[in-house]
Amino acid sequence: MKKMEAAYLEKPGKIVVRRIPIPSIEENEVLVRVARCGVCMTDVHMYKGSFPVKMPVILGHEFSGTIEKVGEKVTSYANLTGQIPIKVGDRVSAIPIINCGLCPACLRGKSNLCESVQAIGGAGEIVNNGAFAQYIKLPARVLYKLPDNLSYIAGAFIEVTACCLHGIDLSRIKEGDSVLLIGAGMVGLLLLELVKFQGPSQIIVSEGISERRKLAKARGADFVIDPMRTDPVNEVKEITSGQGADVVIEAVGSPQTTEQAIQMAKKGGIVNIFGVADIKAFSQIKPFDIYFRELTVVGTYAVTLDTFNRAAKLLASGRLGIDYLLTEELPLHELKKAIEMMKKKKGLKKQIVMVKE
Ligand SMILES: [Zn+2]
Ligand SMILES: [Zn+2]
């Protein structure tokens, strides 16, 4: 039996690369040889134990690769790619969510909120093995054929771009709005790139790391705030003539920044809780604030089929600047190092490289 390498999360803080048999596929499945897989903050949460997951498990949900084997009953891609035949050698990514297609959420187009959703290598109640491995088997219907001009690097960016696009949709930014981003890590910066397309009058970024503030400024933020040195709530009020921002996107995931987000929004404004908080964390929020200032508080979880498709097309258009976001490319046995770096907020996106382009 042919073998492959796979990185298992065995218990919080422990990742072990094992040689295991290459998975065999069922008639409705496809075997993909993984080229690249991005490391995500949800991987860090599962590694730390702050997002519970059944272990041992192979994580990794932001991937690209090549089709190696096709099950007997697999014929064409799902409608998202267009009804074209699936072939060995096709370059693909996958939507890391298996939804039922029949529950009320699925029927409303909210595949990410499916009642019996299974995640592939990502954060969810049921988690199937992911792509921090040389091969991954997948149900054919989650496969997404990469546009011809999209590299494996960009292919592994589709999922995270789709998450951000989903967040932008839910933030309902209007041309001329003032938009505040809390956090300019890899996801905060990607959100910044997408906010620019929405025609805001003002982009404000609050970020504690000076390197990241510099990047945010260079990429188009009008104002950057260091929340370690000034009171960010007062600072935002000052920048917005005492009003607060029309839209606040919290992309850190801490109780404190969530509290700030509520205080920084304008009357009638929108607050989007985008960052992944520790599952046990609590914030202190005054209900009166939300009531009296008519705030809309929304959350953003994962991707939908629609946002995945749009993210792939947007990346293929070349209009979205992402090259600077990839700061580390590491082999599989350095996955633990990559996750530790993310914990310490070093660098931006890390990709695990299985096959060099
Ligand atoms: Zn992710
Ligand atoms: Zn469903």
PDB file of C-alpha atoms and ligand atoms in Angstrom, residues 40-42 61-62 159-160 163 349, ligand 1:
ATOM      1  CA  CYS A  40      -5.442  29.820   9.608  1.00  0.00           C
ATOM      2  CA  MET A  41      -6.183  31.353  13.022  1.00  0.00           C
ATOM      3  CA  THR A  42      -8.800  28.632  13.546  1.00  0.00           C
ATOM      4  CA  HIS A  61      -8.769  23.775   5.080  1.00  0.00           C
ATOM      5  CA  GLU A  62      -7.225  26.457   2.802  1.00  0.00           C
ATOM      6  CA  GLU A 159     -11.081  30.159   1.220  1.00  0.00           C
ATOM      7  CA  VAL A 160      -9.713  32.931   3.416  1.00  0.00           C
ATOM      8  CA  CYS A 163     -14.389  34.363   4.514  1.00  0.00           C
ATOM      9  CA  LYS A 349       0.034  34.221   6.043  1.00  0.00           C
TER      10      LYS A 349
HETATM   11 ZN    ZN B   1      -9.426  29.657   7.438  1.00  0.00          ZN
END
